Coordinates of C-alpha atoms in Angstrom, one line a residue:
Q283 CA -6.3 -48.2 -49.6
A284 CA -5.3 -45.6 -47.0
D285 CA -2.5 -44.4 -49.4
E286 CA -5.0 -44.1 -52.3
L287 CA -7.4 -42.2 -50.0
K288 CA -4.7 -39.9 -48.9
T289 CA -3.6 -39.3 -52.5
A290 CA -7.2 -38.6 -53.6
E291 CA -7.6 -36.1 -50.7
M292 CA -4.4 -34.4 -51.7
V293 CA -5.6 -34.1 -55.4
A294 CA -9.0 -32.7 -54.1
G295 CA -7.3 -30.2 -51.9
N296 CA -5.1 -29.0 -54.7
A297 CA -8.1 -28.7 -56.9
R298 CA -10.0 -26.7 -54.2
L299 CA -7.0 -24.3 -53.8
E300 CA -6.8 -23.7 -57.6
M301 CA -10.6 -23.1 -57.8
N302 CA -10.4 -20.7 -54.8
A303 CA -7.5 -18.9 -56.4
A304 CA -9.3 -18.6 -59.7
K305 CA -12.4 -17.3 -58.0
A306 CA -10.4 -14.8 -55.9
E307 CA -8.7 -13.5 -59.1
L308 CA -12.0 -13.1 -60.8
D309 CA -13.6 -11.3 -57.7
N310 CA -10.5 -9.1 -57.4
F311 CA -10.7 -8.1 -61.0
N312 CA -14.4 -7.1 -60.7
T313 CA -13.8 -5.3 -57.4
T314 CA -10.7 -3.5 -58.8
R315 CA -12.7 -2.2 -61.8
Q316 CA -15.4 -0.8 -59.5
A317 CA -12.8 0.7 -57.1
L318 CA -11.0 2.4 -60.0
A319 CA -14.1 4.4 -61.0
E320 CA -14.8 5.4 -57.4
L321 CA -11.2 6.5 -56.8
Q322 CA -11.1 8.7 -59.8
Q323 CA -14.3 10.5 -58.7
R324 CA -13.1 10.8 -55.1
V325 CA -9.8 12.3 -56.1
A326 CA -11.6 15.0 -58.1
D327 CA -14.0 15.8 -55.2
E328 CA -11.1 15.9 -52.7
D329 CA -9.1 18.3 -54.8
S330 CA -12.0 20.8 -54.8
Q331 CA -12.6 20.4 -51.1
H332 CA -8.8 21.0 -50.4
K333 CA -8.9 24.4 -52.0
A334 CA -11.8 25.6 -49.8
V335 CA -10.3 24.2 -46.6
V336 CA -7.0 25.9 -47.2
E337 CA -8.7 29.3 -47.5
A338 CA -10.7 28.7 -44.3
H339 CA -7.6 27.6 -42.5
A340 CA -5.7 30.9 -43.3
K341 CA -8.6 33.0 -42.0
A342 CA -8.8 30.9 -38.7
K343 CA -5.1 31.3 -38.1
T344 CA -5.2 35.1 -38.5
A345 CA -8.2 35.3 -36.1
E346 CA -6.4 33.2 -33.5
E347 CA -3.3 35.4 -33.6
E348 CA -5.4 38.6 -33.1
A349 CA -7.3 37.0 -30.2
A350 CA -4.0 35.9 -28.5
A351 CA -2.7 39.4 -28.6
T352 CA -5.9 40.7 -27.0
V353 CA -5.6 38.1 -24.2
R354 CA -2.0 39.1 -23.4
A355 CA -3.0 42.8 -23.1
C356 CA -6.0 41.9 -20.8
R357 CA -3.8 39.7 -18.6
D358 CA -1.3 42.5 -18.2
A359 CA -4.1 44.9 -17.2
L360 CA -5.5 42.3 -14.7
S361 CA -2.0 41.8 -13.1
K362 CA -1.7 45.5 -12.5
A363 CA -5.2 45.8 -11.0
E364 CA -4.5 42.8 -8.7
A365 CA -1.2 44.3 -7.6
D366 CA -3.1 47.6 -6.8
L367 CA -5.7 45.6 -4.8
A368 CA -3.1 43.7 -2.9
A369 CA -1.4 47.0 -2.0
A370 CA -4.7 48.5 -0.8
N371 CA -5.4 45.3 1.3
L372 CA -1.9 45.6 2.9
A373 CA -2.6 49.2 3.7
A374 CA -5.9 48.3 5.3
E375 CA -4.2 45.5 7.3
A376 CA -1.5 47.9 8.5
K377 CA -4.3 50.3 9.8
D378 CA -5.9 47.4 11.6
A379 CA -2.6 46.2 12.9
A380 CA -1.9 49.6 14.5
Q381 CA -5.1 49.3 16.5
R382 CA -4.3 45.7 17.5
V383 CA -0.8 46.8 18.6
A384 CA -2.3 49.1 21.2
T385 CA -4.6 46.3 22.4
R386 CA -1.8 43.8 22.6
Q387 CA 0.4 46.2 24.5
R388 CA -2.2 46.7 27.1
V389 CA -2.7 42.9 27.4
L390 CA 1.1 42.5 27.7
A391 CA 1.3 45.1 30.5
D392 CA -1.4 43.4 32.4
A393 CA 0.3 40.0 31.9
E394 CA 3.6 41.3 33.1
A395 CA 2.0 42.9 36.2
A396 CA 0.3 39.6 37.0
H397 CA 3.7 37.8 36.5
R398 CA 5.4 40.2 38.9
D399 CA 2.7 39.7 41.5
A400 CA 3.0 35.9 41.2
E401 CA 6.8 36.1 41.6
T402 CA 6.4 38.3 44.7
A403 CA 4.0 35.8 46.2
R404 CA 6.3 32.9 45.4
A405 CA 9.2 34.7 47.1
K406 CA 7.0 35.2 50.2
I407 CA 6.1 31.5 50.1
R408 CA 9.8 30.6 50.0
A409 CA 10.5 32.9 53.0
L410 CA 7.6 31.6 55.1
E411 CA 7.2 28.0 54.0
L412 CA 8.0 25.5 56.8
P413 CA 9.7 22.1 56.2
K414 CA 7.5 19.3 55.1
N415 CA 5.7 17.4 57.9
A416 CA 6.9 20.0 60.5
I417 CA 3.4 21.1 61.5
S418 CA 2.2 17.5 61.7
T419 CA 5.2 16.6 64.0
L420 CA 4.3 19.6 66.3
D421 CA 0.7 18.5 66.4
E422 CA 1.8 14.9 67.3
C423 CA 3.9 16.4 70.2
E424 CA 0.9 18.5 71.4
D425 CA -1.3 15.4 71.3
R426 CA 1.2 13.3 73.2
I427 CA 1.5 16.0 75.9
S428 CA -2.3 16.1 76.3
V429 CA -2.4 12.3 76.6
L430 CA 0.5 12.2 79.1
K431 CA -1.2 14.8 81.3
A432 CA -4.5 12.9 81.2
E433 CA -2.6 9.7 82.2
M434 CA -0.9 11.5 85.0
R435 CA -4.2 12.7 86.3
V436 CA -5.7 9.2 86.2
S437 CA -2.7 7.5 87.9
S438 CA -2.1 10.1 90.6
V439 CA -3.5 10.3 94.2
S440 CA -6.6 12.4 94.5
V441 CA -7.8 14.5 97.5
R442 CA -11.4 15.7 98.1
A443 CA -12.7 18.1 100.7
D444 CA -16.3 18.0 102.0
Y445 CA -17.1 20.9 104.3
L446 CA -19.9 20.8 106.9
R447 CA -21.0 24.3 106.0
A448 CA -21.1 25.8 102.5
G449 CA -18.7 28.7 102.0
T450 CA -16.2 27.6 104.6
E451 CA -13.3 26.7 102.3
V452 CA -10.5 26.7 104.9
I453 CA -8.1 24.2 103.1
N454 CA -5.5 25.6 100.6
A455 CA -3.2 23.8 98.2
N456 CA -0.4 25.8 96.4
G457 CA -2.1 29.0 97.2
H458 CA -5.6 27.9 95.9
A459 CA -8.5 26.9 98.1
L460 CA -10.0 23.4 97.7
S461 CA -13.5 23.6 96.4
D462 CA -16.3 21.8 98.3
G463 CA -16.9 18.2 96.9
H464 CA -14.2 18.3 94.1
D465 CA -11.4 15.8 93.6
I466 CA -7.9 17.2 93.1
A467 CA -5.1 15.0 91.6
V468 CA -1.9 14.9 93.6
E469 CA 0.8 14.1 91.1
R470 CA 3.7 15.1 93.3
T471 CA 4.3 15.9 97.0
T472 CA 1.8 18.6 97.9
R473 CA 1.3 20.5 101.2
F474 CA -2.3 21.4 102.2
E475 CA -2.7 24.3 104.7
I476 CA -5.7 24.1 107.0
E477 CA -6.7 27.5 108.4
G478 CA -6.7 27.6 112.1
V479 CA -5.5 23.9 112.3
G480 CA -2.1 23.5 110.6
S481 CA -0.9 21.8 107.4
L482 CA -1.2 18.3 105.8
T483 CA 1.5 17.0 103.4
V484 CA 0.4 14.3 100.9
T485 CA 3.2 12.3 99.1
P486 CA 2.2 9.8 96.2
G487 CA 3.5 6.3 96.8
A488 CA 6.7 5.0 95.2
G489 CA 4.7 2.5 93.1
S490 CA 2.8 5.2 91.3
Q491 CA 3.4 5.8 87.6
T492 CA 3.4 9.5 88.1
G493 CA 7.2 9.8 88.0
D494 CA 7.6 7.9 84.6
L495 CA 4.7 9.9 83.1
E496 CA 6.3 13.2 84.3
Q497 CA 9.6 12.2 82.8
Q498 CA 8.0 11.3 79.4
L499 CA 6.0 14.6 79.6
T500 CA 9.2 16.6 80.2
M501 CA 10.9 14.9 77.2
V502 CA 8.0 15.5 74.8
M503 CA 7.8 19.2 76.0
E504 CA 11.6 19.6 75.4
R505 CA 11.2 18.1 71.9
R506 CA 8.3 20.5 71.2
A507 CA 10.5 23.5 72.4
S508 CA 13.4 22.2 70.2
L509 CA 11.2 22.0 67.1
L510 CA 9.7 25.4 67.7
A511 CA 13.2 26.8 68.0
E512 CA 14.4 25.1 64.8
L513 CA 11.4 26.5 62.9
G514 CA 11.8 30.0 64.4
V515 CA 8.2 30.2 65.6
P516 CA 7.2 31.0 69.2
S517 CA 4.3 28.5 69.4
I518 CA 2.3 25.9 67.5
A519 CA -0.5 28.5 67.0
A520 CA 2.1 30.8 65.3
A521 CA 3.3 27.9 63.1
H522 CA -0.3 27.2 62.0
E523 CA -0.8 30.9 61.4
Q524 CA 2.4 31.0 59.3
E525 CA 1.2 27.9 57.3
K526 CA -2.1 29.7 56.7
Q527 CA -0.2 32.7 55.3
V528 CA 1.8 30.4 53.0
A529 CA -1.5 29.0 51.7
E530 CA -2.9 32.5 51.1
H531 CA 0.3 33.6 49.3
L532 CA 0.1 30.3 47.2
R533 CA -3.5 31.0 46.3
H534 CA -2.7 34.6 45.3
A535 CA 0.3 33.3 43.2
E536 CA -1.8 30.8 41.4
Q537 CA -4.5 33.4 40.7
C538 CA -1.9 35.8 39.3
E539 CA -0.4 33.0 37.2
M540 CA -3.8 32.0 36.0
R541 CA -4.5 35.6 35.0
R542 CA -1.1 35.8 33.3
D543 CA -1.8 32.5 31.4
L544 CA -5.3 33.8 30.5
L545 CA -3.9 37.0 29.1
A546 CA -1.0 35.3 27.3
P547 CA -2.0 31.7 26.8
E548 CA 1.0 31.0 24.4
G549 CA 3.5 32.9 26.6
M550 CA 4.5 36.5 26.9
E551 CA 7.4 36.0 24.5
T552 CA 4.8 35.0 21.8
L553 CA 2.8 38.1 22.7
R554 CA 5.8 40.3 22.3
A555 CA 6.7 38.6 19.0
E556 CA 3.1 39.2 17.8
I557 CA 3.4 42.9 18.8
E558 CA 6.7 43.2 16.9
A559 CA 5.1 41.5 13.8
L560 CA 2.2 43.9 13.9
S561 CA 4.5 46.8 14.3
A562 CA 6.5 45.7 11.4
K563 CA 3.3 45.3 9.3
V564 CA 2.4 48.9 10.3
Q565 CA 5.8 50.2 9.2
A566 CA 5.7 48.2 5.9
A567 CA 2.4 49.7 4.8
P568 CA 2.7 50.4 1.0
E569 CA 1.4 53.4 -0.9
T570 CA -2.0 52.8 -2.6
S571 CA -3.6 54.2 -5.8
G572 CA -7.1 54.2 -4.3
T573 CA -9.4 52.5 -1.8
I574 CA -10.0 48.8 -1.6
E575 CA -13.4 49.2 -3.2
E576 CA -12.0 51.2 -6.1
C577 CA -9.1 48.8 -6.7
A578 CA -11.5 45.8 -6.4
T579 CA -13.8 47.4 -9.0
R580 CA -10.9 47.9 -11.4
R581 CA -9.7 44.4 -10.8
D582 CA -13.2 43.0 -11.5
Q583 CA -13.5 45.0 -14.7
A584 CA -10.1 43.7 -15.8
S585 CA -11.0 40.2 -14.9
V586 CA -14.3 40.4 -16.9
A587 CA -12.3 41.8 -19.9
R588 CA -9.7 39.0 -19.6
E589 CA -12.4 36.3 -19.3
A590 CA -14.1 37.7 -22.4
A591 CA -10.8 37.9 -24.3
E592 CA -9.9 34.3 -23.2
D593 CA -13.3 33.1 -24.3
A594 CA -12.8 34.7 -27.7
W595 CA -9.3 33.3 -27.9
K596 CA -10.5 29.8 -26.9
L597 CA -13.2 30.0 -29.6
A598 CA -10.6 31.2 -32.1
T599 CA -8.2 28.4 -31.0
R600 CA -11.0 25.8 -31.3
T601 CA -11.8 27.2 -34.8
R602 CA -8.1 27.0 -35.8
S603 CA -7.8 23.5 -34.3
E604 CA -10.9 22.4 -36.3
A605 CA -9.4 24.0 -39.4
D606 CA -6.1 22.2 -38.8
R607 CA -8.0 19.0 -38.3
K608 CA -10.0 19.4 -41.5
L609 CA -6.9 20.4 -43.5
A610 CA -4.9 17.5 -42.2
G611 CA -7.9 15.2 -42.8
I612 CA -8.5 16.3 -46.4
E613 CA -4.8 16.2 -47.2
T614 CA -4.5 12.7 -45.7
N615 CA -7.5 11.5 -47.6
L616 CA -6.2 13.0 -50.8
I617 CA -2.8 11.4 -50.4
R618 CA -4.4 8.0 -49.6
S619 CA -6.8 8.3 -52.6
R620 CA -3.9 9.1 -55.0
E621 CA -1.8 6.2 -53.5
A622 CA -4.7 3.8 -53.9
L623 CA -5.2 5.0 -57.5
S624 CA -1.5 4.4 -58.2
R625 CA -1.8 0.8 -56.9
I626 CA -4.5 -0.1 -59.5
P627 CA -3.0 -2.7 -62.0
S628 CA -1.7 -1.1 -65.2
H629 CA -3.8 -3.3 -67.5
L630 CA -6.9 -1.5 -66.1
T631 CA -5.5 2.0 -66.5
E632 CA -3.6 1.7 -69.8
G633 CA -6.4 1.0 -72.3
T634 CA -6.6 -2.8 -72.1
D635 CA -10.1 -4.2 -72.9
P636 CA -11.5 -5.3 -69.4
G637 CA -14.2 -7.5 -71.0
V638 CA -11.7 -9.9 -72.6
A639 CA -9.7 -10.3 -69.3
Q640 CA -13.0 -10.9 -67.4
A641 CA -14.0 -13.7 -69.9
K642 CA -10.6 -15.5 -69.5
L643 CA -10.9 -15.4 -65.7
S644 CA -14.5 -16.7 -65.8
M645 CA -13.4 -19.6 -68.0
A646 CA -10.5 -20.5 -65.8
F647 CA -12.8 -20.5 -62.7
A648 CA -15.3 -22.9 -64.4
E649 CA -12.5 -25.4 -65.3
R650 CA -11.1 -25.4 -61.8
S651 CA -14.7 -26.0 -60.4
K652 CA -15.1 -29.1 -62.7
L653 CA -11.8 -30.6 -61.6
L654 CA -12.7 -30.1 -57.9
G655 CA -16.0 -31.9 -58.4
E656 CA -14.3 -35.0 -60.0
A657 CA -11.7 -35.2 -57.2
S658 CA -14.4 -34.8 -54.5
R659 CA -16.4 -37.7 -55.9
T660 CA -13.2 -39.9 -56.0
V661 CA -12.5 -39.2 -52.3
E662 CA -16.1 -39.9 -51.3
T663 CA -16.0 -43.3 -53.0
L664 CA -12.7 -44.3 -51.3
M665 CA -13.9 -43.2 -47.8
K666 CA -17.0 -45.5 -48.1
L667 CA -14.6 -48.5 -48.5
A668 CA -12.0 -47.5 -45.9
P669 CA -11.9 -49.2 -42.5
D670 CA -11.7 -47.2 -39.2
I671 CA -8.0 -46.9 -38.6
D672 CA -8.3 -45.2 -35.2
N673 CA -10.3 -48.2 -33.8
L674 CA -7.6 -50.6 -35.1
L675 CA -4.8 -48.5 -33.5
A676 CA -6.7 -48.3 -30.2
A677 CA -7.1 -52.1 -30.0
R678 CA -3.4 -52.6 -30.8
N679 CA -2.3 -50.2 -28.1
R680 CA -4.6 -51.8 -25.5
A681 CA -3.1 -55.3 -26.2
A682 CA 0.5 -53.9 -26.0
S683 CA -0.4 -52.2 -22.6
V684 CA -1.7 -55.5 -21.2
V685 CA 1.4 -57.4 -22.2
E686 CA 3.7 -54.7 -20.7
S687 CA 1.8 -54.7 -17.4
R688 CA 2.0 -58.5 -17.0
Q689 CA 5.8 -58.4 -17.7
R690 CA 6.3 -55.7 -15.1
E691 CA 4.3 -57.6 -12.5
T692 CA 6.2 -60.8 -13.1
K693 CA 9.6 -59.0 -12.6
E694 CA 8.4 -57.4 -9.4
L695 CA 7.2 -60.7 -7.9
S696 CA 10.6 -62.4 -8.9
D697 CA 12.5 -59.6 -7.2
A698 CA 10.4 -59.9 -4.0
M699 CA 10.9 -63.6 -3.9
H700 CA 14.7 -63.2 -4.1
M701 CA 14.7 -60.6 -1.3
L702 CA 12.6 -63.0 1.0
N703 CA 15.0 -65.9 0.4
G704 CA 18.0 -63.7 1.3
S705 CA 16.3 -62.4 4.5
I706 CA 15.4 -66.0 5.6
S707 CA 19.1 -67.0 5.2
A708 CA 20.4 -64.0 7.1
R709 CA 18.0 -64.5 10.0
A710 CA 19.0 -68.2 10.4
E711 CA 22.5 -67.1 11.3
E712 CA 21.6 -64.3 13.8
G713 CA 21.1 -64.7 17.7
I714 CA 17.4 -64.1 18.3
E715 CA 17.6 -64.1 22.1
E716 CA 20.4 -61.4 22.2
E717 CA 18.4 -59.3 19.8
L718 CA 15.3 -59.7 22.1
T719 CA 17.3 -58.5 25.1
T720 CA 18.6 -55.5 23.1
V721 CA 15.2 -54.6 21.9
T722 CA 13.7 -54.9 25.4
G723 CA 16.3 -52.5 26.8
E724 CA 15.6 -50.1 24.0
R725 CA 11.9 -50.3 24.8
D726 CA 12.5 -49.5 28.5
R727 CA 14.8 -46.5 27.5
S728 CA 12.1 -45.4 25.1
Q729 CA 9.4 -45.6 27.8
Q730 CA 11.7 -43.5 30.2
R731 CA 12.1 -41.0 27.4
V732 CA 8.3 -41.0 26.9
D733 CA 7.8 -40.2 30.6
E734 CA 10.3 -37.3 30.3
L735 CA 8.6 -36.0 27.2
E736 CA 5.2 -36.2 28.9
T737 CA 6.6 -34.1 31.9
E738 CA 8.0 -31.6 29.5
I739 CA 4.7 -31.5 27.6
A740 CA 2.8 -30.8 30.8
T741 CA 5.3 -28.0 31.6
L742 CA 5.0 -26.5 28.2
Q743 CA 1.2 -26.7 28.3
R744 CA 1.1 -24.8 31.5
L745 CA 3.5 -22.2 30.1
R746 CA 1.4 -21.9 27.0
K747 CA -1.7 -21.3 29.2
V748 CA 0.1 -18.6 31.2
L749 CA 1.3 -16.9 28.0
T750 CA -2.1 -17.2 26.4
E751 CA -3.7 -15.5 29.4
A752 CA -1.0 -12.8 29.3
K753 CA -1.5 -12.3 25.6
A754 CA -5.3 -12.1 26.1
E755 CA -4.8 -9.5 28.8
A756 CA -2.4 -7.5 26.6
K757 CA -4.8 -7.6 23.7
E758 CA -7.6 -6.5 26.0
H759 CA -5.6 -3.4 27.0
F760 CA -4.9 -2.8 23.3
F761 CA -8.5 -3.2 22.1
E762 CA -10.1 -1.3 25.0
P763 CA -9.1 2.2 23.8
V764 CA -10.0 1.3 20.2
V765 CA -13.5 0.1 21.2
K766 CA -13.9 3.2 23.4
E767 CA -13.0 5.5 20.5
L768 CA -15.2 3.5 18.1
K769 CA -18.3 3.5 20.4
P770 CA -19.5 7.1 19.6
L771 CA -18.8 6.7 15.9
L772 CA -21.0 3.5 15.8
G773 CA -23.7 5.4 17.7
I774 CA -23.8 8.1 15.0
V775 CA -24.3 5.6 12.1
F776 CA -26.0 2.5 13.7
G777 CA -27.4 3.7 17.0
D778 CA -26.5 1.6 20.2
S779 CA -24.0 -0.9 18.9
S780 CA -20.5 -2.3 19.5
V781 CA -17.8 -4.3 17.6
T782 CA -15.9 -7.3 18.8
F783 CA -12.4 -7.9 17.4
D784 CA -10.6 -11.3 16.8
E785 CA -7.6 -11.6 19.1
S786 CA -5.4 -13.4 16.6
T787 CA -6.2 -11.6 13.4
M788 CA -7.1 -8.2 15.0
L789 CA -10.1 -7.9 12.6
P790 CA -13.8 -7.3 13.5
I791 CA -15.7 -10.6 13.8
K792 CA -18.9 -9.7 15.5
V793 CA -21.3 -6.7 15.7
E794 CA -23.8 -6.2 18.6
R795 CA -27.0 -4.2 17.8
G796 CA -29.9 -3.9 20.2
G797 CA -28.8 -6.9 22.2
V798 CA -28.4 -9.2 19.2
D799 CA -25.0 -10.4 18.0
E800 CA -24.3 -10.8 14.3
R801 CA -21.3 -12.3 12.6
F802 CA -19.3 -9.7 10.6
D803 CA -19.1 -11.9 7.5
V804 CA -22.9 -12.2 7.2
L805 CA -23.5 -8.4 7.4
S806 CA -24.4 -6.5 4.3
G807 CA -21.7 -5.1 2.1
G808 CA -22.6 -1.5 3.1
M809 CA -22.4 -2.2 6.9
R810 CA -19.1 -4.0 6.6
E811 CA -17.7 -1.2 4.5
Q812 CA -19.0 1.5 7.0
T813 CA -17.7 -0.4 10.0
T814 CA -14.3 -0.7 8.4
V815 CA -14.1 3.0 7.7
L816 CA -15.2 3.9 11.2
T817 CA -12.5 1.5 12.6
R818 CA -9.8 3.3 10.5
L819 CA -11.0 6.7 11.9
A820 CA -10.8 5.3 15.5
F821 CA -7.2 4.1 15.0
A822 CA -6.2 7.4 13.4
R823 CA -7.5 9.3 16.4
L824 CA -5.6 7.0 18.8
L825 CA -2.4 7.5 16.8
A826 CA -2.9 11.3 16.8
R827 CA -3.2 11.3 20.6
D828 CA 0.2 9.5 20.8
G829 CA 1.7 12.2 18.7
R830 CA 1.7 10.2 15.5
T831 CA -0.8 12.2 13.4
L832 CA -1.4 10.6 10.0
P833 CA -3.9 11.6 7.2
V834 CA -6.9 9.3 6.5
I835 CA -7.4 8.7 2.8
L836 CA -10.7 7.3 1.5
D837 CA -10.5 6.4 -2.2
D838 CA -14.0 5.7 -3.7
A839 CA -15.3 4.5 -0.3
L840 CA -18.9 4.2 0.9
I841 CA -20.1 2.8 -2.5
Y842 CA -22.7 0.6 -0.8
S843 CA -24.3 3.2 1.4
D844 CA -27.8 4.5 1.0
D845 CA -28.7 8.2 1.2
D846 CA -29.6 8.2 4.9
R847 CA -26.7 6.1 6.0
I848 CA -24.1 8.0 4.0
E849 CA -25.1 11.3 5.6
R850 CA -24.6 9.8 9.0
M851 CA -21.2 8.6 7.8
F852 CA -20.5 12.3 6.8
D853 CA -21.3 13.3 10.4
A854 CA -18.8 10.7 11.7
L855 CA -16.1 12.0 9.3
H856 CA -16.7 15.6 10.5
R857 CA -16.5 14.5 14.1
Q858 CA -13.0 13.0 13.6
A859 CA -11.8 15.8 11.3
V860 CA -11.5 18.2 14.3
D861 CA -7.9 17.2 14.8
L862 CA -7.3 14.9 11.8
Q863 CA -6.7 15.5 8.1
I864 CA -9.2 13.4 6.1
L865 CA -8.9 13.2 2.3
V866 CA -11.9 11.8 0.3
L867 CA -11.3 10.9 -3.3
T868 CA -14.4 10.1 -5.3
C869 CA -15.9 10.4 -8.8
R870 CA -19.5 10.3 -7.5
Q871 CA -19.9 14.1 -7.0
R872 CA -23.7 13.9 -6.6
A873 CA -23.6 11.4 -3.8
F874 CA -20.9 13.4 -1.9
Q875 CA -22.6 16.8 -2.3
K876 CA -23.6 16.9 1.4
L877 CA -20.2 15.9 2.7
G878 CA -19.0 19.5 3.3
G879 CA -15.4 20.4 3.9
S880 CA -13.0 21.9 1.4
T881 CA -13.6 20.7 -2.2
L882 CA -10.7 20.4 -4.6
S883 CA -11.1 20.4 -8.4
I884 CA -8.9 20.2 -11.5
Q885 CA -8.8 23.4 -13.5
E886 CA -8.4 23.5 -17.3
W887 CA -4.8 24.4 -18.2
V888 CA -4.5 27.5 -20.4
P889 CA -1.1 27.8 -22.1
E890 CA 0.7 31.1 -22.1
A891 CA 0.3 33.0 -25.4

């Protein structure tokens, strides 16, 4: 029954193919007859259009050639006018350079005088400057002498005279009278003369410290005298005065150097080179054919004439191109129409009766339709009686799968049973106690190894903690300048805010605004984009400060920014552009009108005539 159904379906299919072929042949015949008439009319119309287009094309070509010649003449005139204007500008620059030469020469003379004064002051400094720490050493000696003298006064014997009557100072010591009621220190053996009585000698005791202090005082004073002799100064006051003179000369030298650097900030050699360049420009002044205004007027007139000629030439070129396009189009259409006409079957173009051919094709289509109907009815009858073969195949495959699964499970159980029997036999012949001892020893050694590994783990954990802290500190030093540079940029766009970076990924993870922390991944697309651009600008500024200046290129950035926020981003870009090169590429000219800066555009290329 399945074979009969398959045969019937094949017969029905062949009948359907034959009917479709007959219908297609009939439709093609009718379509071709209609296309033949249309093609014949179209070829006639295109022949007429072709003649008119050829005439217009010749006129457009002549006009383009004349316009090209006019453009060449206008360009030559503009080149000459521009050369004259350039010469006039050079002459004016030479005149200005002559005035600037005189000014620069005066500045150079002042700078050289300041330089000479500074050198003179430096020479005086070198002649007067004392060795380092010499003054402080002298001051220490002077302080020590004062201290020793004070100690001698305290540790020495003292004598005091109290007279019965005022004005009767009759006791003298070393040629000086003892005052009434004043103590006098006796540091060494001293003789006191008493008028009208005799003399009194006072000698300090041997236990006094006066002798040691006097010896120390002598040594310090000798050291002071030696230092003064080495420095070549008579006294400490003279040394201080000489140090003051050195400071004055140093201040004068620094003032002269500051004046020199102010007059010639880039150096006197650069100033001399500038004077030479200006002098060369004065000497190279060209001859002119008029003033700058006259040359500019002639240049503007030539430019206007050239633009008018180029506009006329562009119009003529577009007209010629349009004529070329029309001519190519009409010729292409004419060729295609003639080729299509040549592909029409010969029985339609050589006088055969089309009606007879159409009748034969219609009859063949009707016969094929009848055969298809009979075959379709046969297939329908057989399909009603046919069982569902797919269901039968599915049931058979399921039964085969169950049988295969049971056979595989039986084999696996049999193999497992053989393995267990072999293992039981082998264990029966082995020494279990010896094996237990061996296993126990291995367990102890394993426990010892575990203890060693735990000690190693603790050490490594401590090392990891130290390394983690060092890494965090290094990243803090890295992120601190970035956050500092980013802070004013964020203030321009978002007000008082800051950004926190992830230590592992080095990407922003949190933004703080007005005391509220917000995760970076939940911010709006515009704020994430703006924060990313500002971070790039901050990194670029840090690289520039390290001497690694790189351009910042923004390609179609800030696409999620509103009007107010994008203008504040423009302010941030201008703030960083002071010492950076920032290139902004965008196709949104209206949105970036308020960016400022230098705008680059693509000019239409004009081929040389």
